[in-house]
Short mmCIF file of C-alpha atoms and ligand atoms in Angstrom, two decimals:
data_model
loop_
_atom_site.label_atom_id
_atom_site.label_comp_id
_atom_site.label_asym_id
_atom_site.label_seq_id
_atom_site.Cartn_x
_atom_site.Cartn_y
_atom_site.Cartn_z
CA MET O 1 -0.07 0.15 -0.37
CA ARG O 2 1.38 3.50 -1.10
CA ALA O 3 -1.25 6.26 -0.38
CA VAL O 4 -1.01 9.36 -1.36
CA SER O 5 -2.98 12.59 -1.24
CA ILE O 6 -3.44 14.48 -4.56
CA GLU O 7 -3.77 17.95 -4.69
CA ALA O 8 -7.20 17.98 -7.32
CA GLU O 9 -10.52 19.61 -8.16
CA PRO O 10 -13.24 19.36 -6.64
CA THR O 11 -11.51 18.48 -4.05
CA ALA O 12 -7.90 16.81 -2.54
CA LEU O 13 -7.92 12.06 -2.62
CA TRP O 14 -6.08 9.98 -1.45
CA VAL O 15 -5.10 6.99 -3.72
CA ASP O 16 -3.31 3.90 -3.39
CA LEU O 17 -0.34 4.21 -5.64
CA ASP O 18 -0.32 0.29 -6.36
CA ARG O 19 -3.92 0.68 -6.95
CA THR O 20 -3.30 3.45 -9.90
CA ALA O 21 -2.56 2.94 -12.99
CA LEU O 22 -1.65 5.82 -15.99
CA ILE O 23 -3.84 5.78 -19.18
CA ILE O 24 -2.57 7.74 -22.05
CA ILE O 25 -5.47 8.24 -24.51
CA ASP O 26 -4.78 8.52 -28.82
CA MET O 27 -1.00 10.65 -28.31
CA GLN O 28 -0.97 9.41 -32.04
CA ARG O 29 0.71 11.03 -34.78
CA ASP O 30 -1.93 10.69 -36.82
CA PHE O 31 -3.50 13.31 -34.15
CA LEU O 32 -0.35 15.31 -33.68
CA GLU O 33 0.86 15.36 -36.93
CA PRO O 34 0.31 17.04 -39.91
CA GLY O 35 -1.10 14.91 -42.72
CA GLY O 36 -3.25 12.76 -39.93
CA PHE O 37 -6.74 11.92 -39.56
CA GLY O 38 -7.08 15.34 -37.24
CA GLU O 39 -5.43 17.50 -40.11
CA THR O 40 -8.12 15.91 -42.51
CA LEU O 41 -11.01 16.95 -40.28
CA GLY O 42 -9.76 20.70 -40.51
CA ASN O 43 -7.78 21.15 -37.72
CA ASP O 44 -4.88 22.84 -36.60
CA VAL O 45 -2.63 19.93 -34.90
CA LYS O 46 -0.35 22.10 -33.30
CA ARG O 47 -2.77 23.38 -30.52
CA LEU O 48 -2.30 19.69 -29.40
CA LEU O 49 1.53 19.73 -28.98
CA PRO O 50 2.13 21.92 -25.32
CA ALA O 51 0.15 18.50 -24.04
CA VAL O 52 3.41 16.43 -24.95
CA PRO O 53 6.26 17.52 -22.54
CA PRO O 54 4.07 17.49 -19.47
CA CYS O 55 2.80 13.84 -20.07
CA ARG O 56 6.55 12.76 -21.15
CA ASP O 57 7.79 14.23 -17.40
CA VAL O 58 4.26 12.21 -15.74
CA LEU O 59 5.22 9.02 -17.73
CA ALA O 60 8.75 9.22 -16.86
CA ALA O 61 7.94 9.55 -13.50
CA ALA O 62 5.00 6.90 -13.56
CA ARG O 63 7.62 4.54 -15.03
CA ALA O 64 10.04 5.51 -12.41
CA ALA O 65 7.49 4.71 -9.73
CA LYS O 66 5.96 1.16 -10.95
CA LEU O 67 3.02 2.38 -12.02
CA LEU O 68 0.64 -0.17 -14.48
CA ILE O 69 0.86 2.30 -17.88
CA ILE O 70 -1.39 1.46 -20.33
CA HIS O 71 -1.18 3.57 -23.77
CA THR O 72 -4.26 3.48 -26.03
CA ARG O 73 -4.41 3.99 -30.60
CA GLU O 74 -7.73 4.71 -31.84
CA GLY O 75 -7.56 2.68 -35.49
CA HIS O 76 -9.26 0.76 -37.50
CA ARG O 77 -7.98 -2.97 -39.09
CA PRO O 78 -6.81 -2.54 -42.78
CA ASP O 79 -10.24 -4.38 -44.32
CA LEU O 80 -12.40 -1.34 -41.89
CA SER O 81 -14.54 -4.02 -40.68
CA ASP O 82 -14.38 -2.26 -37.60
CA ALA O 83 -15.35 1.00 -38.50
CA PRO O 84 -18.80 1.59 -38.68
CA ARG O 85 -20.31 2.96 -42.14
CA ALA O 86 -21.59 6.27 -40.25
CA LYS O 87 -17.93 6.77 -38.73
CA ILE O 88 -16.34 6.23 -42.06
CA GLU O 89 -18.44 8.55 -44.32
CA ARG O 90 -17.98 12.03 -42.77
CA GLY O 91 -15.61 14.92 -43.85
CA GLU O 92 -14.08 14.74 -47.50
CA PRO O 93 -13.92 11.76 -49.37
CA ALA O 94 -10.45 11.54 -50.46
CA MET O 95 -9.05 12.17 -47.02
CA ARG O 96 -11.80 9.71 -44.95
CA ILE O 97 -10.37 6.45 -42.66
CA GLY O 98 -8.62 4.55 -44.53
CA ALA O 99 -7.95 6.97 -47.67
CA PRO O 100 -3.93 7.14 -48.58
CA GLY O 101 -2.75 9.83 -46.94
CA PRO O 102 1.17 11.23 -45.86
CA MET O 103 1.22 8.96 -43.04
CA GLY O 104 -0.10 6.20 -44.75
CA ARG O 105 -4.21 5.04 -44.78
CA ILE O 106 -5.52 7.29 -42.17
CA LEU O 107 -6.45 5.84 -39.11
CA VAL O 108 -5.43 2.57 -39.99
CA ARG O 109 -3.41 0.01 -37.91
CA GLY O 110 -0.03 -0.98 -38.68
CA GLU O 111 0.16 2.55 -40.78
CA PRO O 112 2.98 5.17 -39.55
CA GLY O 113 0.11 7.50 -38.58
CA HIS O 114 -1.26 4.94 -36.23
CA ASP O 115 1.74 5.04 -34.15
CA ILE O 116 2.13 6.47 -30.64
CA ILE O 117 4.41 9.75 -31.40
CA PRO O 118 8.44 9.24 -30.44
CA GLU O 119 8.26 11.26 -27.47
CA LEU O 120 5.90 8.70 -25.64
CA LYS O 121 6.97 5.42 -26.89
CA PRO O 122 5.78 2.58 -25.09
CA VAL O 123 8.12 0.61 -23.58
CA ASP O 124 8.19 -3.52 -23.20
CA GLY O 125 5.36 -4.56 -20.55
CA GLU O 126 2.88 -1.45 -21.38
CA PRO O 127 -0.36 -2.25 -22.78
CA ILE O 128 -1.33 -1.05 -25.93
CA ILE O 129 -5.20 -1.06 -25.92
CA ASP O 130 -6.04 -0.77 -30.17
CA LYS O 131 -9.44 0.90 -30.05
CA PRO O 132 -12.05 1.51 -32.99
CA GLY O 133 -13.86 3.60 -30.82
CA LYS O 134 -14.07 7.23 -28.90
CA GLY O 135 -13.94 5.34 -25.59
CA ALA O 136 -11.23 2.75 -24.59
CA PHE O 137 -13.07 0.37 -23.05
CA HIS O 138 -15.44 0.19 -26.15
CA GLN O 139 -14.52 -3.43 -27.79
CA THR O 140 -11.21 -3.81 -26.05
CA ASP O 141 -9.74 -6.17 -23.01
CA LEU O 142 -8.95 -2.33 -20.88
CA HIS O 143 -11.27 -3.72 -18.30
CA GLN O 144 -10.43 -6.82 -17.70
CA ILE O 145 -6.26 -6.10 -17.78
CA LEU O 146 -7.36 -3.47 -14.93
CA GLN O 147 -9.35 -5.89 -13.27
CA LYS O 148 -6.14 -8.07 -13.68
CA HIS O 149 -3.72 -5.60 -11.73
CA GLU O 150 -6.10 -4.48 -9.23
CA ILE O 151 -6.63 -0.86 -10.36
CA GLU O 152 -8.60 1.27 -8.82
CA ASN O 153 -8.04 4.90 -9.46
CA LEU O 154 -6.43 5.96 -13.32
CA LEU O 155 -4.29 8.86 -13.29
CA VAL O 156 -5.18 10.08 -17.23
CA CYS O 157 -3.25 11.87 -19.83
CA GLY O 158 -4.40 12.36 -24.13
CA VAL O 159 -5.67 13.96 -26.93
CA THR O 160 -8.65 14.70 -27.53
CA THR O 161 -9.98 16.59 -24.07
CA GLU O 162 -13.36 16.73 -24.71
CA VAL O 163 -13.47 13.65 -27.21
CA CYS O 164 -11.35 10.04 -26.59
CA VAL O 165 -10.15 11.55 -23.39
CA ASN O 166 -13.82 12.62 -22.29
CA THR O 167 -15.72 9.26 -23.66
CA THR O 168 -13.02 7.19 -21.84
CA VAL O 169 -13.68 8.78 -18.38
CA ARG O 170 -17.03 8.47 -18.57
CA GLU O 171 -16.76 4.60 -19.35
CA ALA O 172 -14.20 4.61 -16.83
CA ASN O 173 -16.67 6.24 -13.76
CA ASP O 174 -19.35 4.07 -14.77
CA ARG O 175 -17.22 1.31 -14.30
CA GLY O 176 -16.12 2.39 -10.78
CA PHE O 177 -12.59 3.29 -11.47
CA ARG O 178 -11.69 7.13 -9.54
CA CYS O 179 -10.22 9.02 -12.69
CA ILE O 180 -7.48 11.80 -11.94
CA VAL O 181 -7.67 13.89 -15.19
CA LEU O 182 -4.19 15.77 -15.77
CA SER O 183 -5.05 19.56 -16.99
CA ASP O 184 -1.73 20.27 -19.47
CA CYS O 185 -1.14 16.55 -20.53
CA CYS O 186 -4.63 16.74 -22.67
CA GLY O 187 -4.90 18.56 -25.29
CA SER O 188 -7.62 19.74 -27.85
CA TYR O 189 -8.01 21.20 -30.99
CA PHE O 190 -10.08 23.56 -29.33
CA PRO O 191 -9.31 25.67 -26.14
CA GLU O 192 -12.94 25.97 -25.10
CA PHE O 193 -13.44 22.75 -25.66
CA HIS O 194 -10.77 21.76 -23.48
CA GLU O 195 -11.94 23.26 -21.05
CA ALA O 196 -15.75 23.03 -20.82
CA GLY O 197 -14.19 19.19 -21.18
CA LEU O 198 -12.37 19.50 -18.05
CA ALA O 199 -14.77 21.77 -16.02
CA MET O 200 -17.69 18.82 -17.08
CA ILE O 201 -15.64 15.85 -15.28
CA LYS O 202 -14.57 18.20 -12.06
CA ALA O 203 -18.24 19.68 -11.71
CA GLN O 204 -20.84 19.10 -9.38
CA GLY O 205 -18.40 17.60 -6.66
CA GLY O 206 -16.88 15.87 -9.40
CA ILE O 207 -19.36 14.51 -11.18
CA PHE O 208 -17.04 12.42 -13.55
CA GLY O 209 -13.74 12.24 -11.41
CA TRP O 210 -10.97 14.74 -10.69
CA VAL O 211 -8.89 17.03 -12.30
CA SER O 212 -5.71 17.99 -11.23
CA ALA O 213 -2.33 19.59 -13.11
CA SER O 214 0.97 17.28 -13.61
CA GLN O 215 2.60 19.04 -10.72
CA PRO O 216 1.09 17.94 -7.80
CA VAL O 217 1.44 14.36 -9.62
CA LEU O 218 4.86 14.67 -10.55
CA LYS O 219 5.33 15.62 -6.51
CA VAL O 220 3.76 12.55 -5.43
CA LEU O 221 5.27 10.15 -7.94
CA HIS O 222 8.59 11.34 -6.82
CA ALA O 223 8.34 10.99 -3.10
C1 C5J B 1 -11.24 12.26 -31.74
C2 C5J B 1 -9.69 11.28 -30.09
N1 C5J B 1 -11.14 13.45 -31.73
N2 C5J B 1 -8.71 10.64 -29.68
N3 C5J B 1 -10.28 11.27 -31.42
O1 C5J B 1 -11.75 12.17 -32.83
O2 C5J B 1 -10.11 12.67 -29.38
#
Protein backbone atom coordinates (compact mmCIF):
# COMPACT_ATOMS: atom_id res chain seq x y z
CA MET A 1 0.00 0.00 0.00
CA ARG A 2 1.39 3.43 -1.03
CA ALA A 3 -1.25 5.95 0.00
CA VAL A 4 -0.75 9.51 -1.23
CA SER A 5 -2.90 12.61 -1.28
CA ILE A 6 -3.21 14.37 -4.64
CA GLU A 7 -4.15 18.04 -4.88
CA ALA A 8 -7.04 18.14 -7.29
CA GLU A 9 -10.39 19.71 -8.03
CA PRO A 10 -13.08 19.62 -6.80
CA THR A 11 -11.28 18.04 -3.80
CA ALA A 12 -7.93 16.58 -2.91
CA LEU A 13 -8.07 12.80 -2.85
CA TRP A 14 -6.19 9.88 -1.35
CA VAL A 15 -5.11 7.13 -3.69
CA ASP A 16 -3.07 3.99 -3.26
CA LEU A 17 -0.34 4.14 -5.91
CA ASP A 18 -0.25 0.34 -5.94
CA ARG A 19 -3.80 0.47 -7.28
CA THR A 20 -3.26 3.36 -9.66
CA ALA A 21 -2.52 3.19 -13.37
CA LEU A 22 -1.49 5.85 -15.85
CA ILE A 23 -3.48 5.75 -19.08
CA ILE A 24 -2.31 7.80 -22.04
CA ILE A 25 -5.02 8.24 -24.62
CA ASP A 26 -4.31 8.33 -28.38
CA MET A 27 -1.05 10.32 -28.47
CA GLN A 28 -0.70 9.20 -32.07
CA ARG A 29 0.88 10.78 -35.10
CA ASP A 30 -2.59 10.73 -36.72
CA PHE A 31 -3.77 13.30 -34.18
CA LEU A 32 -0.61 15.29 -33.44
CA GLU A 33 1.21 15.52 -36.75
CA PRO A 34 0.31 17.18 -40.05
CA GLY A 35 -1.25 14.88 -42.65
CA GLY A 36 -3.13 12.63 -40.25
CA PHE A 37 -6.74 12.12 -39.23
CA GLY A 38 -6.86 15.24 -37.05
CA GLU A 39 -5.70 17.51 -39.83
CA THR A 40 -8.01 15.92 -42.42
CA LEU A 41 -10.89 16.95 -40.21
CA GLY A 42 -9.76 20.56 -40.62
CA ASN A 43 -7.95 20.96 -37.31
CA ASP A 44 -4.75 22.79 -36.43
CA VAL A 45 -2.67 19.95 -34.98
CA LYS A 46 -0.17 22.33 -33.36
CA ARG A 47 -2.79 22.99 -30.71
CA LEU A 48 -2.12 19.54 -29.20
CA LEU A 49 1.65 19.93 -28.88
CA PRO A 50 1.78 21.72 -25.48
CA ALA A 51 0.49 18.50 -23.88
CA VAL A 52 3.54 16.50 -25.00
CA PRO A 53 6.27 17.70 -22.55
CA PRO A 54 4.14 17.35 -19.38
CA CYS A 55 2.88 13.99 -20.60
CA ARG A 56 6.47 12.84 -21.15
CA ASP A 57 7.40 13.95 -17.61
CA VAL A 58 4.46 12.11 -16.06
CA LEU A 59 5.24 9.01 -18.11
CA ALA A 60 8.86 9.03 -16.89
CA ALA A 61 7.78 9.54 -13.28
CA ALA A 62 5.13 6.82 -13.50
CA ARG A 63 7.70 4.40 -14.91
CA ALA A 64 10.11 5.23 -12.09
CA ALA A 65 7.30 4.77 -9.53
CA LYS A 66 6.44 1.37 -11.10
CA LEU A 67 2.84 2.23 -11.94
CA LEU A 68 0.95 0.19 -14.49
CA ILE A 69 1.11 2.22 -17.71
CA ILE A 70 -1.40 1.78 -20.48
CA HIS A 71 -1.36 3.40 -23.91
CA THR A 72 -4.33 3.56 -26.26
CA ARG A 73 -4.56 4.06 -30.00
CA GLU A 74 -7.67 4.84 -31.98
CA GLY A 75 -7.74 3.06 -35.32
CA HIS A 76 -9.25 0.39 -37.49
CA ARG A 77 -8.43 -2.91 -39.11
CA PRO A 78 -7.06 -2.57 -42.67
CA ASP A 79 -10.31 -3.98 -44.09
CA LEU A 80 -12.25 -1.42 -42.00
CA SER A 81 -14.55 -4.22 -40.79
CA ASP A 82 -14.58 -2.62 -37.33
CA ALA A 83 -15.35 0.88 -38.61
CA PRO A 84 -19.02 1.74 -38.73
CA ARG A 85 -20.16 3.26 -42.03
CA ALA A 86 -21.52 6.17 -40.06
CA LYS A 87 -17.98 6.90 -38.86
CA ILE A 88 -16.28 6.43 -42.24
CA GLU A 89 -18.73 8.48 -44.24
CA ARG A 90 -17.77 11.79 -42.67
CA GLY A 91 -15.60 14.48 -44.14
CA GLU A 92 -14.10 14.96 -47.57
CA PRO A 93 -14.19 11.54 -49.41
CA ALA A 94 -10.49 11.64 -50.42
CA MET A 95 -9.49 12.19 -46.79
CA ARG A 96 -11.71 9.76 -44.92
CA ILE A 97 -10.70 6.89 -42.64
CA GLY A 98 -8.88 4.32 -44.80
CA ALA A 99 -7.90 6.81 -47.53
CA PRO A 100 -4.18 7.11 -48.38
CA GLY A 101 -2.44 10.07 -46.73
CA PRO A 102 1.13 11.25 -46.18
CA MET A 103 1.43 8.96 -43.12
CA GLY A 104 -0.24 5.96 -44.77
CA ARG A 105 -3.92 5.08 -44.70
CA ILE A 106 -5.76 7.38 -42.34
CA LEU A 107 -6.54 5.92 -38.90
CA VAL A 108 -5.65 2.37 -39.94
CA ARG A 109 -3.68 0.02 -37.68
CA GLY A 110 -0.15 -0.72 -38.81
CA GLU A 111 0.22 2.52 -40.76
CA PRO A 112 2.82 5.12 -39.71
CA GLY A 113 0.11 7.62 -38.71
CA HIS A 114 -1.35 5.12 -36.25
CA ASP A 115 1.88 5.01 -34.23
CA ILE A 116 2.25 6.71 -30.89
CA ILE A 117 4.51 9.76 -31.20
CA PRO A 118 8.20 8.97 -30.56
CA GLU A 119 8.34 11.12 -27.38
CA LEU A 120 5.82 8.81 -25.68
CA LYS A 121 6.76 5.50 -27.27
CA PRO A 122 5.59 2.55 -25.15
CA VAL A 123 8.24 0.24 -23.74
CA ASP A 124 8.01 -3.54 -23.30
CA GLY A 125 5.47 -4.56 -20.71
CA GLU A 126 3.22 -1.52 -21.16
CA PRO A 127 -0.10 -2.70 -22.60
CA ILE A 128 -1.30 -0.96 -25.76
CA ILE A 129 -5.06 -0.93 -26.23
CA ASP A 130 -6.16 -0.69 -29.85
CA LYS A 131 -9.63 0.76 -29.83
CA PRO A 132 -12.04 1.25 -32.69
CA GLY A 133 -14.07 3.89 -30.88
CA LYS A 134 -13.61 7.00 -28.84
CA GLY A 135 -13.91 5.25 -25.47
CA ALA A 136 -11.04 2.96 -24.43
CA PHE A 137 -13.40 0.38 -22.90
CA HIS A 138 -15.57 -0.07 -25.99
CA GLN A 139 -14.72 -3.40 -27.68
CA THR A 140 -11.36 -3.74 -25.90
CA ASP A 141 -9.90 -5.78 -23.02
CA LEU A 142 -8.99 -2.70 -20.98
CA HIS A 143 -11.39 -3.52 -18.14
CA GLN A 144 -10.00 -7.05 -17.76
CA ILE A 145 -6.43 -5.74 -17.68
CA LEU A 146 -7.26 -3.17 -14.99
CA GLN A 147 -9.10 -5.77 -12.91
CA LYS A 148 -6.23 -8.24 -13.20
CA HIS A 149 -3.87 -5.57 -11.79
CA GLU A 150 -6.41 -4.63 -9.08
CA ILE A 151 -6.48 -1.03 -10.31
CA GLU A 152 -8.94 1.39 -8.70
CA ASN A 153 -7.60 4.77 -9.83
CA LEU A 154 -6.61 6.13 -13.22
CA LEU A 155 -4.34 9.06 -14.00
CA VAL A 156 -5.55 10.15 -17.41
CA CYS A 157 -3.57 12.02 -20.07
CA GLY A 158 -3.98 12.37 -23.82
CA VAL A 159 -6.02 13.75 -26.65
CA THR A 160 -8.47 15.09 -27.28
CA THR A 161 -9.83 16.36 -24.00
CA GLU A 162 -13.47 16.52 -25.00
CA VAL A 163 -13.54 13.46 -27.27
CA CYS A 164 -11.52 10.34 -26.40
CA VAL A 165 -10.37 11.52 -22.97
CA ASN A 166 -13.87 12.50 -21.90
CA THR A 167 -15.50 9.39 -23.36
CA THR A 168 -12.98 7.12 -21.63
CA VAL A 169 -13.34 8.93 -18.30
CA ARG A 170 -17.12 8.56 -18.44
CA GLU A 171 -16.82 4.86 -19.25
CA ALA A 172 -14.28 4.37 -16.44
CA ASN A 173 -16.38 6.28 -13.93
CA ASP A 174 -19.39 4.06 -14.64
CA ARG A 175 -17.18 1.02 -14.08
CA GLY A 176 -16.13 2.26 -10.65
CA PHE A 177 -12.70 3.76 -11.32
CA ARG A 178 -11.59 7.08 -9.80
CA CYS A 179 -10.22 9.16 -12.67
CA ILE A 180 -7.80 12.01 -12.14
CA VAL A 181 -7.43 13.90 -15.40
CA LEU A 182 -4.15 15.79 -15.74
CA SER A 183 -5.18 19.08 -17.29
CA ASP A 184 -1.87 20.12 -18.89
CA CYS A 185 -1.28 16.58 -20.19
CA CYS A 186 -4.46 16.75 -22.27
CA GLY A 187 -5.14 18.80 -25.36
CA SER A 188 -7.82 19.80 -27.80
CA TYR A 189 -7.95 21.45 -31.21
CA PHE A 190 -10.44 23.84 -29.55
CA PRO A 191 -9.16 25.61 -26.41
CA GLU A 192 -12.71 26.28 -25.26
CA PHE A 193 -13.62 22.58 -25.56
CA HIS A 194 -10.52 21.66 -23.53
CA GLU A 195 -11.70 23.95 -20.73
CA ALA A 196 -15.31 22.77 -21.00
CA GLY A 197 -14.22 19.13 -21.11
CA LEU A 198 -12.31 19.50 -17.85
CA ALA A 199 -15.08 21.58 -16.26
CA MET A 200 -17.65 18.87 -17.02
CA ILE A 201 -15.53 16.21 -15.31
CA LYS A 202 -15.01 18.06 -12.04
CA ALA A 203 -18.42 19.79 -11.80
CA GLN A 204 -21.11 18.72 -9.34
CA GLY A 205 -18.65 17.42 -6.78
CA GLY A 206 -16.62 15.53 -9.39
CA ILE A 207 -19.46 13.93 -11.31
CA PHE A 208 -17.05 12.04 -13.59
CA GLY A 209 -13.80 12.45 -11.67
CA TRP A 210 -11.08 14.85 -10.59
CA VAL A 211 -8.84 17.29 -12.41
CA SER A 212 -5.28 18.10 -11.38
CA ALA A 213 -2.30 19.73 -13.05
CA SER A 214 0.67 17.44 -13.61
CA GLN A 215 2.84 19.13 -10.94
CA PRO A 216 0.99 17.79 -7.84
CA VAL A 217 1.00 14.33 -9.42
CA LEU A 218 4.71 14.52 -10.22
CA LYS A 219 5.31 15.54 -6.62
CA VAL A 220 3.70 12.39 -5.24
CA LEU A 221 5.23 10.14 -7.89
CA HIS A 222 8.72 11.47 -7.17
CA ALA A 223 8.22 11.06 -3.42
C1 LIG B 1 -10.88 12.16 -31.98
C2 LIG B 1 -9.65 11.34 -30.08
N1 LIG B 1 -10.84 13.43 -31.57
N2 LIG B 1 -8.61 10.57 -29.80
N3 LIG B 1 -10.24 11.17 -31.30
O1 LIG B 1 -11.50 11.88 -32.98
O2 LIG B 1 -10.02 12.22 -29.33
